[in-house]
Amino acid sequence: MGFNPAFADLVEDPQHFFTQGAGSHWLAKCQDSHFWRDALPGKGLMRVHVSHLPDSKAFLFFVQPVVDLHGSVLDLLAHPIFIQCPDGSLLASNNSFANFMGSERSALIGLEASRLFGGDGQQGIDSGREQLLKEGTLEPIKVSRPDGKIWWIQKRLITQNDQHLAIISEMWDITRQLQMEAELSAMQSADKLTGLMSRDEFLHQLDEQLHVAKRIQMKLGLMLLDLKSFQQINDDFGHQVGDSLLRAVAQRIQQTLRETDILARQEGDRFAIMAVHLKNSEAMAQVHHKLALAFEQPFEIDGKPVPMGFRAGVAIYPDDADNANSLFNNAELTLHQLKRDGGDVRFYDERIDAMVRLTRELGKDLRGATERGEFFLRYQPIVSAYGNKLLGVETLVRWEHPQHGTLVPQEFVYIAEHVGLINELGEHVLAMLTRDLHQWLDYGVYNLCLTVNISPQQLKGQGLFDKTRELLAQLGGADQFTLELELNEAAIHNDGQRYAQQLHELKKMGLRLSIDEFGSINGALNNLTKLPIDTIKIDRHFIAKLGKDPDAETLVKAILRLGKDLGIRTSAVGVEELDQLNFLRNEHCDQVQGFAVSEPMGSEDFITWYHNFNLVRGGIQP
């Protein structure tokens, strides 16, 4: 005989109870009845439910006091709860379960599982019982009802002395929860500013629509477009006006497209259009023509007309790619090429395809290139404009490709970003730099500013922060060398505000920050006033035009004055001629670098150059 402590408390002496006490008739009574009520002296009315244990001659007696139902413990819980025997018949429940079943609780007690859960939409409630009895645990079960509600049922097995006694099931209505999750998912899949589809959802839809296009043997066009002068407007009038303009642009594009076409905002001022069910490639030219006509009407800002143009890169399935990723990449590369070469619209062509093949080849070769030792560093000195003081060096990475020879960053950095290797490459550059700096210290080279180019993507993770801390710690902190991280102006222009916090954190670590190719993009002044920039490097293309182009000279003068007014160091890159150097001296440029000073050189050559410079110039001023 086995019993739990609660039964012992109830009858005090279970052995006496079943042999001579009030329960002496229960063993005989359970032969023809599985449910009855019985009064126990001093305990009140009890509900007795009997279950025959499988593979055993034993019986399970479940005893429950008959009390005010509203006062029972189970009825204190709002969600439905029911207790079953191992054979599935109902032992007990709370009122919420009875209401769920649409019946009186007393009518449900003792019913077999087939009768209890035999109705429409109820069969699933008892599912998993056999698995629970066999394995002892069961994951929550989700049950859908004909009324549209969805319930989550958690079942637990109660055992004693390796015997299965009962199954307790708790039910929760998760309909509203799922609705809220669906609403949240819909919100997350939409661009918050314009209400258009987000980039991730667009890519998902692109993949699905390509399968449809393949099945019905139709073409699909993908157009990526960005606004020509949006950033200037955003800088001049503020983000609030820029946001209003983006919403107006989104609305106008949407009105131009067919109902079956899909529009999404990618990021910033870039939009993506998916034109489905096209009979031929020429149909995409018509899409562009309609958009161009729509943009002939100026937009309005503060009651004033503002003309707005756009550039568009186009790729078509199946002509240009047979999957979503390739199609999107080809459209993106086409737009990138268009922005570099100029123009309003460009379709993917064989020349771009050759560039894509090379990009893919280099992307594949990039993997493992650091381990194979294919990267090396070159150092270009940076001196004061009058040339009597060595201020630092710019660290330049090169890739010695087995087939394509020596490649410069412009030829492989964007690929490293695209294939997700930019962080690995950046950390490798810092590791190589650390190795060389240890050698420099051994040869008495110190007190220099080391400029290292970084990608905005490196600001997204912790690796850049950890590696720079490690480098400074190994070299004795900022006393031996000053580290300056350099981003190009396009990166600052597009992502500067997004990464402002990270840039400020780097500044707190004792690092300098500089902008390269300054002057190449209009409207960059806004970044100088909001970001912790130490140095602006004038775009080498303007330096090359000094003495030849009055407009270039005017722009360089303006940048130099701007640097003085803001207290930001100015640096000229690509100085190759004495006339250029004299111009920069006269306009009080702070520092210069280029072939007029020295070409980039290896670590050991720089050590020699350093000591020669020190000897000729009469000492490096700290």
Coordinates of C-alpha atoms in Angstrom, one line a residue, residues 84-601:
Q84 CA -6.3 13.3 -15.5
C85 CA -5.7 9.7 -14.5
P86 CA -3.0 8.0 -16.6
D87 CA -5.8 6.4 -18.7
G88 CA -7.0 9.9 -19.6
S89 CA -10.2 10.0 -17.5
L90 CA -10.8 13.3 -15.7
L91 CA -9.9 13.4 -12.0
A92 CA -10.5 17.0 -11.2
S93 CA -10.6 20.5 -12.7
N94 CA -11.2 24.1 -11.9
N95 CA -14.2 26.2 -12.9
S96 CA -12.2 27.9 -15.7
F97 CA -11.7 24.5 -17.4
A98 CA -15.4 23.7 -17.0
N99 CA -16.3 27.1 -18.6
F100 CA -13.8 26.3 -21.4
M101 CA -15.5 23.0 -22.0
G102 CA -19.0 24.6 -21.8
S103 CA -20.2 22.2 -19.1
E104 CA -20.8 21.9 -15.4
R105 CA -17.7 20.6 -13.6
S106 CA -19.6 17.8 -12.0
A107 CA -20.6 16.4 -15.4
L108 CA -17.0 16.2 -16.5
I109 CA -15.5 14.3 -13.6
G110 CA -14.8 10.7 -14.5
L111 CA -15.3 11.1 -18.2
E112 CA -12.9 9.1 -20.4
A113 CA -10.6 11.1 -22.7
S114 CA -12.4 10.1 -25.8
R115 CA -15.7 11.4 -24.4
L116 CA -14.1 14.5 -22.8
F117 CA -12.1 15.7 -25.8
G118 CA -14.0 14.1 -28.6
G119 CA -15.6 17.4 -29.9
D120 CA -14.4 19.6 -32.8
G121 CA -11.3 21.5 -32.0
Q122 CA -10.8 19.6 -28.7
Q123 CA -8.9 16.5 -29.8
G124 CA -5.5 18.2 -29.6
I125 CA -6.0 19.0 -25.9
D126 CA -5.3 15.4 -24.9
S127 CA -2.4 15.0 -27.4
G128 CA 1.0 14.1 -26.1
R129 CA -0.4 12.1 -23.1
E130 CA 1.1 8.8 -24.3
Q131 CA 4.5 10.5 -24.9
L132 CA 4.4 12.1 -21.5
L133 CA 3.7 8.7 -19.8
K134 CA 6.5 7.1 -21.8
E135 CA 9.2 9.9 -21.6
G136 CA 8.2 11.7 -18.4
T137 CA 8.4 15.2 -20.0
L138 CA 6.6 17.0 -22.8
E139 CA 7.1 20.3 -24.5
P140 CA 4.1 22.7 -24.4
I141 CA 1.4 21.9 -26.9
K142 CA -0.2 24.6 -29.1
V143 CA -3.9 23.9 -29.9
S144 CA -6.0 25.9 -32.3
R145 CA -9.8 26.2 -31.7
P146 CA -12.6 26.7 -34.3
D147 CA -13.3 30.1 -32.8
G148 CA -9.8 31.3 -33.8
K149 CA -8.3 31.2 -30.4
I150 CA -5.0 29.5 -29.8
W151 CA -4.2 27.8 -26.5
W152 CA -0.9 26.7 -25.0
I153 CA -1.1 23.6 -22.8
Q154 CA 1.6 22.5 -20.4
K155 CA 1.3 18.9 -19.1
R156 CA 3.2 17.6 -16.1
L157 CA 3.3 14.0 -14.9
I158 CA 2.9 13.2 -11.2
T159 CA 4.6 10.0 -10.0
Q160 CA 5.2 8.2 -6.7
N161 CA 7.3 5.1 -6.2
D162 CA 7.8 4.8 -10.0
Q163 CA 4.0 4.7 -10.4
H164 CA 2.3 7.2 -12.6
L165 CA -0.4 8.8 -10.5
A166 CA -1.9 11.7 -12.5
I167 CA -1.3 14.2 -15.2
I168 CA -1.8 17.9 -14.4
S169 CA -2.5 20.2 -17.4
E170 CA -2.6 24.0 -17.4
M171 CA -3.9 26.0 -20.3
W172 CA -3.2 29.6 -21.4
D173 CA -4.9 31.6 -24.1
I174 CA -2.0 32.9 -26.2
T175 CA -4.2 34.3 -29.0
R176 CA -3.5 38.0 -28.0
Q177 CA 0.1 37.3 -27.4
L178 CA 0.5 35.8 -30.9
Q179 CA -1.4 38.8 -32.4
M180 CA 0.9 41.2 -30.6
E181 CA 4.0 39.3 -31.8
A182 CA 2.6 39.4 -35.3
E183 CA 2.0 43.1 -35.0
L184 CA 5.5 43.7 -33.6
S185 CA 6.9 41.6 -36.5
A186 CA 5.0 43.7 -39.0
M187 CA 6.3 46.9 -37.3
Q188 CA 9.9 45.5 -37.4
S189 CA 9.5 44.6 -41.1
A190 CA 8.5 48.2 -42.0
D191 CA 10.6 51.2 -42.2
K192 CA 9.6 53.5 -39.3
L193 CA 10.1 56.7 -41.2
T194 CA 8.2 56.0 -44.4
G195 CA 6.1 53.0 -43.5
L196 CA 7.6 51.2 -46.5
M197 CA 8.9 47.7 -46.4
S198 CA 12.3 47.3 -44.7
R199 CA 15.4 46.0 -46.4
D200 CA 15.3 42.6 -44.7
E201 CA 11.6 42.0 -45.6
F202 CA 12.3 43.3 -49.2
L203 CA 15.1 40.7 -49.6
H204 CA 12.7 38.0 -48.4
Q205 CA 10.0 39.1 -50.8
L206 CA 12.6 39.3 -53.6
D207 CA 13.5 35.6 -53.0
E208 CA 9.9 34.6 -53.1
Q209 CA 9.0 36.6 -56.2
L210 CA 12.0 35.1 -58.1
H211 CA 10.5 31.7 -57.5
V212 CA 7.2 32.9 -58.9
A213 CA 8.9 34.5 -61.9
K214 CA 10.7 31.2 -62.6
R215 CA 7.5 29.2 -62.4
I216 CA 5.4 31.5 -64.7
Q217 CA 8.5 32.2 -66.9
M218 CA 8.3 36.0 -66.6
K219 CA 11.1 38.5 -65.9
L220 CA 11.6 40.5 -62.7
G221 CA 13.3 43.9 -62.5
L222 CA 15.2 45.3 -59.6
M223 CA 16.0 49.0 -59.4
L224 CA 18.1 50.6 -56.7
L225 CA 17.9 54.4 -56.6
D226 CA 19.3 57.1 -54.4
L227 CA 18.6 60.8 -54.4
K228 CA 21.2 63.1 -55.9
S229 CA 21.1 66.2 -53.6
F230 CA 19.3 64.8 -50.5
Q231 CA 22.4 64.9 -48.2
Q232 CA 22.9 68.6 -49.0
I233 CA 19.3 69.4 -48.2
N234 CA 19.5 67.3 -45.0
D235 CA 22.6 69.2 -43.9
D236 CA 21.3 72.7 -44.8
F237 CA 17.7 72.4 -43.5
G238 CA 18.1 69.7 -40.8
H239 CA 17.0 66.1 -40.3
Q240 CA 13.4 67.0 -39.6
V241 CA 13.0 68.6 -43.1
G242 CA 15.0 65.7 -44.5
D243 CA 12.7 63.1 -43.0
S244 CA 9.7 65.0 -44.4
L245 CA 11.3 65.0 -47.8
L246 CA 12.0 61.2 -47.7
R247 CA 8.3 60.6 -46.8
A248 CA 7.2 62.7 -49.7
V249 CA 9.6 60.9 -52.1
A250 CA 8.4 57.5 -50.9
Q251 CA 4.8 58.6 -51.5
R252 CA 5.5 59.8 -55.0
I253 CA 7.4 56.7 -56.0
Q254 CA 4.6 54.5 -54.7
Q255 CA 2.0 56.4 -56.7
T256 CA 4.0 55.9 -59.8
L257 CA 4.4 52.1 -59.5
R258 CA 1.9 49.4 -60.3
E259 CA -0.1 47.8 -57.5
T260 CA 1.9 44.6 -58.0
D261 CA 5.3 46.3 -57.7
I262 CA 7.1 46.4 -54.4
L263 CA 8.8 49.5 -52.9
A264 CA 11.2 49.5 -49.9
R265 CA 13.5 52.0 -48.3
Q266 CA 17.0 50.5 -47.9
E267 CA 18.8 53.1 -45.8
G268 CA 19.3 56.8 -45.9
D269 CA 18.1 58.2 -49.2
R270 CA 18.2 54.8 -51.0
F271 CA 15.1 53.0 -52.2
A272 CA 14.6 49.7 -53.9
I273 CA 11.9 48.8 -56.4
M274 CA 10.9 45.3 -57.5
A275 CA 8.9 45.2 -60.7
V276 CA 7.3 41.8 -61.1
H277 CA 5.6 40.0 -64.0
L278 CA 7.6 41.7 -66.8
K279 CA 7.3 40.4 -70.3
N280 CA 10.6 41.8 -71.4
S281 CA 13.6 43.8 -70.2
E282 CA 12.4 47.0 -71.9
A283 CA 9.6 47.2 -69.4
M284 CA 12.2 48.4 -66.8
A285 CA 13.1 51.3 -69.0
Q286 CA 9.5 52.3 -68.9
V287 CA 9.5 52.1 -65.1
H288 CA 12.4 54.5 -65.0
H289 CA 10.8 56.8 -67.5
K290 CA 7.7 57.1 -65.4
L291 CA 9.7 57.8 -62.3
A292 CA 11.8 60.5 -64.1
L293 CA 8.6 62.2 -65.2
A294 CA 7.2 62.1 -61.7
F295 CA 10.4 63.7 -60.4
E296 CA 10.2 66.6 -62.9
Q297 CA 7.7 68.1 -60.5
P298 CA 9.7 69.8 -57.7
F299 CA 9.1 68.8 -54.1
E300 CA 8.2 71.4 -51.5
I301 CA 10.2 72.5 -48.5
D302 CA 8.9 75.3 -46.2
G303 CA 6.6 76.4 -49.1
K304 CA 9.5 76.6 -51.6
P305 CA 9.9 74.3 -54.6
V306 CA 13.0 72.0 -54.4
P307 CA 14.1 70.1 -57.5
M308 CA 15.1 66.6 -56.8
G309 CA 16.8 64.0 -59.0
F310 CA 17.9 60.4 -58.6
R311 CA 20.3 57.8 -59.9
A312 CA 19.1 54.3 -60.6
G313 CA 21.0 51.0 -61.0
V314 CA 19.0 48.2 -62.6
A315 CA 19.4 44.4 -62.8
I316 CA 16.9 42.0 -64.4
Y317 CA 16.1 38.3 -63.6
P318 CA 16.9 36.0 -65.3
D319 CA 19.2 38.0 -67.6
D320 CA 21.6 39.2 -65.0
A321 CA 21.3 36.7 -62.1
D322 CA 19.4 33.6 -61.1
N323 CA 19.0 34.2 -57.4
A324 CA 18.0 37.1 -55.0
N325 CA 21.5 37.8 -53.5
S326 CA 23.2 37.9 -56.9
L327 CA 20.5 40.1 -58.4
F328 CA 20.6 42.6 -55.6
N329 CA 24.4 42.7 -55.6
N330 CA 24.5 43.3 -59.4
A331 CA 22.0 46.2 -59.0
E332 CA 24.1 47.6 -56.2
L333 CA 27.3 47.3 -58.2
T334 CA 25.6 49.0 -61.2
L335 CA 24.5 51.9 -59.0
H336 CA 28.0 52.2 -57.5
Q337 CA 29.5 52.3 -61.0
L338 CA 26.9 54.8 -62.1
K339 CA 27.8 57.1 -59.2
R340 CA 31.5 56.9 -60.1
D341 CA 31.1 57.5 -63.8
G342 CA 28.1 59.9 -63.7
G343 CA 24.6 59.7 -65.3
D344 CA 21.0 59.0 -64.2
V345 CA 20.3 55.4 -65.0
R346 CA 22.4 52.3 -65.8
F347 CA 21.5 48.7 -66.6
Y348 CA 23.8 45.9 -65.6
D349 CA 26.2 45.0 -68.5
E350 CA 29.0 42.7 -69.3
R351 CA 31.7 45.1 -68.2
I352 CA 30.2 45.2 -64.8
D353 CA 29.9 41.5 -64.9
A354 CA 33.6 41.3 -65.4
M355 CA 34.1 43.5 -62.4
V356 CA 31.7 41.2 -60.5
R357 CA 33.7 38.2 -61.5
L358 CA 36.9 39.9 -60.3
T359 CA 35.2 40.9 -57.1
R360 CA 34.1 37.4 -56.4
E361 CA 37.6 36.0 -57.2
L362 CA 39.2 38.5 -54.9
G363 CA 36.6 37.9 -52.2
K364 CA 37.4 34.2 -52.4
D365 CA 41.1 34.9 -52.3
L366 CA 40.8 37.2 -49.3
R367 CA 39.8 34.3 -47.1
G368 CA 43.0 33.0 -45.7
A369 CA 45.2 35.8 -47.1
T370 CA 46.2 37.0 -43.6
E371 CA 47.3 33.5 -42.6
R372 CA 49.3 33.2 -45.8
G373 CA 51.1 36.4 -45.0
E374 CA 50.0 38.1 -48.2
F375 CA 49.5 41.6 -46.6
F376 CA 52.3 44.0 -45.8
L377 CA 52.6 47.5 -44.6
R378 CA 54.1 50.7 -46.0
Y379 CA 54.7 53.9 -44.1
Q380 CA 54.6 57.4 -45.5
P381 CA 56.1 60.2 -43.4
I382 CA 54.0 63.3 -42.5
V383 CA 55.9 66.5 -41.8
S384 CA 55.2 70.0 -40.9
A385 CA 54.5 72.3 -43.9
Y386 CA 57.9 73.9 -43.5
G387 CA 59.5 70.4 -43.5
N388 CA 61.6 70.9 -40.3
K389 CA 59.6 68.6 -38.1
L390 CA 58.6 64.9 -38.6
L391 CA 55.1 64.6 -37.1
G392 CA 54.1 61.1 -37.9
V393 CA 53.5 58.4 -40.5
E394 CA 50.5 57.1 -42.3
T395 CA 50.2 53.3 -42.2
L396 CA 49.3 51.9 -45.7
V397 CA 48.3 48.3 -46.2
R398 CA 49.1 46.4 -49.4
W399 CA 48.0 43.0 -50.7
E400 CA 50.5 41.0 -52.6
H401 CA 48.1 38.9 -54.7
P402 CA 49.6 35.7 -56.2
Q403 CA 48.0 36.5 -59.6
H404 CA 47.2 40.2 -59.7
G405 CA 50.3 41.5 -58.0
T406 CA 50.4 44.3 -55.5
L407 CA 46.9 45.7 -54.8
V408 CA 46.1 49.0 -52.9
P409 CA 43.2 49.4 -50.5
Q410 CA 40.9 51.0 -53.1
E411 CA 41.0 47.6 -54.9
F412 CA 40.2 45.3 -52.0
V413 CA 38.8 47.1 -48.9
Y414 CA 35.3 47.4 -50.2
I415 CA 35.4 43.6 -51.0
A416 CA 36.6 42.8 -47.5
E417 CA 33.6 44.9 -46.2
H418 CA 31.2 43.0 -48.6
V419 CA 32.4 39.5 -47.6
G420 CA 32.6 40.2 -43.9
L421 CA 36.4 40.1 -43.5
I422 CA 37.0 43.8 -42.8
N423 CA 37.3 43.3 -39.0
E424 CA 39.8 40.4 -39.5
L425 CA 41.8 42.5 -41.9
G426 CA 41.8 45.6 -39.6
E427 CA 42.9 43.5 -36.6
H428 CA 45.7 42.0 -38.8
V429 CA 46.9 45.5 -39.8
L430 CA 47.1 46.5 -36.1
A431 CA 49.0 43.3 -35.3
M432 CA 51.5 44.0 -38.0
L433 CA 51.9 47.6 -36.9
T434 CA 52.5 46.5 -33.3
R435 CA 55.3 44.2 -34.5
D436 CA 57.0 47.0 -36.5
L437 CA 56.7 49.5 -33.7
H438 CA 58.5 47.2 -31.3
Q439 CA 61.4 47.2 -33.8
W440 CA 61.2 51.0 -34.1
L441 CA 61.5 51.4 -30.3
D442 CA 64.6 49.2 -30.4
Y443 CA 66.2 51.5 -33.0
G444 CA 65.2 54.7 -31.2
V445 CA 62.2 55.7 -33.3
Y446 CA 59.5 57.1 -31.1
N447 CA 57.3 60.2 -30.4
L448 CA 55.3 59.9 -33.6
C449 CA 51.6 60.0 -34.6
L450 CA 50.6 56.8 -36.3
T451 CA 47.7 57.1 -38.7
V452 CA 45.7 54.0 -39.5
N453 CA 42.8 53.9 -41.9
I454 CA 39.7 52.1 -40.7
S455 CA 36.3 51.2 -42.1
P456 CA 33.0 52.3 -40.4
Q457 CA 32.1 48.6 -40.1
Q458 CA 34.9 48.2 -37.6
L459 CA 33.1 50.5 -35.3
K460 CA 30.2 48.0 -35.0
G461 CA 32.1 45.5 -32.9
Q462 CA 34.4 45.4 -30.0
G463 CA 37.5 44.1 -31.9
L464 CA 38.8 47.6 -32.9
F465 CA 38.6 48.9 -29.3
D466 CA 40.3 45.8 -27.9
K467 CA 43.1 45.8 -30.4
T468 CA 43.9 49.5 -30.0
R469 CA 44.0 49.2 -26.2
E470 CA 46.3 46.2 -26.6
L471 CA 48.5 48.1 -29.0
L472 CA 48.8 51.1 -26.7
A473 CA 49.4 48.9 -23.7
Q474 CA 52.2 47.0 -25.4
L475 CA 53.9 50.2 -26.5
G476 CA 53.8 51.9 -23.1
G477 CA 50.6 53.9 -23.7
A478 CA 50.3 57.2 -25.7
D479 CA 53.7 58.5 -24.4
Q480 CA 55.6 56.5 -26.9
F481 CA 53.3 56.9 -29.9
T482 CA 50.0 58.6 -30.7
L483 CA 47.5 56.6 -32.6
E484 CA 45.2 58.3 -35.1
L485 CA 42.3 56.5 -36.7
E486 CA 41.3 57.8 -40.1
L487 CA 38.0 57.4 -42.0
N488 CA 37.3 58.8 -45.4
E489 CA 34.9 61.7 -45.8
A490 CA 32.2 59.5 -47.5
A491 CA 32.1 57.2 -44.5
I492 CA 31.8 60.0 -42.1
H493 CA 29.2 61.7 -44.3
N494 CA 27.0 58.6 -44.5
D495 CA 27.6 57.0 -41.1
G496 CA 29.2 59.6 -38.9
Q497 CA 26.2 60.4 -36.7
R498 CA 25.3 56.7 -36.5
Y499 CA 28.7 55.9 -35.0
A500 CA 29.1 59.2 -33.0
Q501 CA 29.1 57.4 -29.7
Q502 CA 31.8 54.9 -30.7
L503 CA 34.0 57.8 -32.1
H504 CA 33.7 59.7 -28.8
E505 CA 34.6 56.5 -26.9
L506 CA 37.8 56.1 -29.0
K507 CA 38.6 59.7 -28.3
K508 CA 38.4 59.1 -24.6
M509 CA 40.9 56.3 -25.0
G510 CA 43.5 58.9 -26.0
L511 CA 43.2 58.3 -29.8
R512 CA 43.1 61.0 -32.5
L513 CA 40.5 60.9 -35.3
S514 CA 40.9 62.2 -38.8
I515 CA 38.9 62.6 -42.0
D516 CA 40.6 61.7 -45.3
E517 CA 39.6 63.1 -48.7
F518 CA 38.0 66.2 -47.1
G519 CA 36.3 68.5 -49.6
S520 CA 35.1 65.7 -51.9
I521 CA 31.5 65.8 -50.6
N522 CA 29.4 68.9 -50.1
G523 CA 27.8 69.5 -46.7
A524 CA 30.5 67.9 -44.5
L525 CA 30.7 70.8 -42.2
N526 CA 27.9 69.5 -40.1
N527 CA 30.1 66.4 -39.1
L528 CA 33.0 68.6 -38.1
T529 CA 30.9 70.4 -35.5
K530 CA 29.4 67.2 -34.0
L531 CA 32.1 64.6 -34.1
P532 CA 35.5 64.7 -32.2
I533 CA 37.7 65.2 -35.3
D534 CA 41.3 66.2 -34.7
T535 CA 42.6 66.3 -38.3
I536 CA 41.1 67.0 -41.8
K537 CA 43.1 65.8 -44.8
I538 CA 42.4 67.7 -48.0
D539 CA 41.5 65.6 -51.0
R540 CA 44.5 64.9 -53.1
H541 CA 42.6 65.8 -56.3
F542 CA 42.4 69.4 -55.1
I543 CA 46.1 69.4 -54.2
A544 CA 47.0 68.2 -57.7
K545 CA 45.2 71.2 -59.2
L546 CA 47.0 73.9 -57.1
G547 CA 48.6 76.4 -59.5
K548 CA 46.4 75.2 -62.3
D549 CA 42.8 75.6 -61.2
P550 CA 41.7 78.8 -59.4
D551 CA 38.5 77.1 -58.1
A552 CA 40.6 74.3 -56.5
E553 CA 42.8 76.9 -54.9
T554 CA 39.8 78.8 -53.5
L555 CA 38.4 75.6 -52.0
V556 CA 41.7 74.6 -50.4
K557 CA 42.0 78.1 -48.9
A558 CA 38.5 77.8 -47.5
I559 CA 39.3 74.4 -46.0
L560 CA 42.4 75.7 -44.3
R561 CA 40.6 78.7 -42.9
L562 CA 37.8 76.4 -41.7
G563 CA 40.4 74.2 -39.9
K564 CA 41.9 77.3 -38.2
D565 CA 38.5 78.6 -37.1
L566 CA 37.4 75.2 -35.7
G567 CA 40.8 74.4 -34.1
I568 CA 41.2 71.3 -36.3
R569 CA 44.6 70.3 -37.7
T570 CA 44.8 70.5 -41.5
S571 CA 46.8 68.1 -43.6
A572 CA 47.5 68.0 -47.3
V573 CA 47.8 64.6 -49.0
G574 CA 49.5 63.9 -52.3
V575 CA 51.9 66.8 -52.3
E576 CA 54.4 66.2 -55.1
E577 CA 55.6 69.6 -56.3
L578 CA 57.5 72.5 -54.7
D579 CA 54.8 75.0 -55.9
Q580 CA 52.1 73.0 -54.1
L581 CA 54.2 73.0 -51.0
N582 CA 54.9 76.7 -51.1
F583 CA 51.1 77.4 -51.6
L584 CA 50.3 75.3 -48.6
R585 CA 53.0 77.1 -46.5
N586 CA 51.7 80.5 -47.4
E587 CA 48.1 79.4 -46.4
H588 CA 49.3 78.0 -43.1
C589 CA 48.6 74.4 -43.7
D590 CA 49.7 72.4 -40.6
Q591 CA 51.2 69.3 -42.2
V592 CA 51.8 67.6 -45.5
Q593 CA 52.6 64.2 -47.0
G594 CA 53.4 63.0 -50.5
F595 CA 56.2 62.2 -52.9
A596 CA 57.6 65.7 -52.3
V597 CA 58.4 64.5 -48.8
S598 CA 58.9 60.8 -49.3
E599 CA 57.2 57.8 -51.0
P600 CA 55.8 55.1 -48.8
M601 CA 58.4 52.6 -47.5

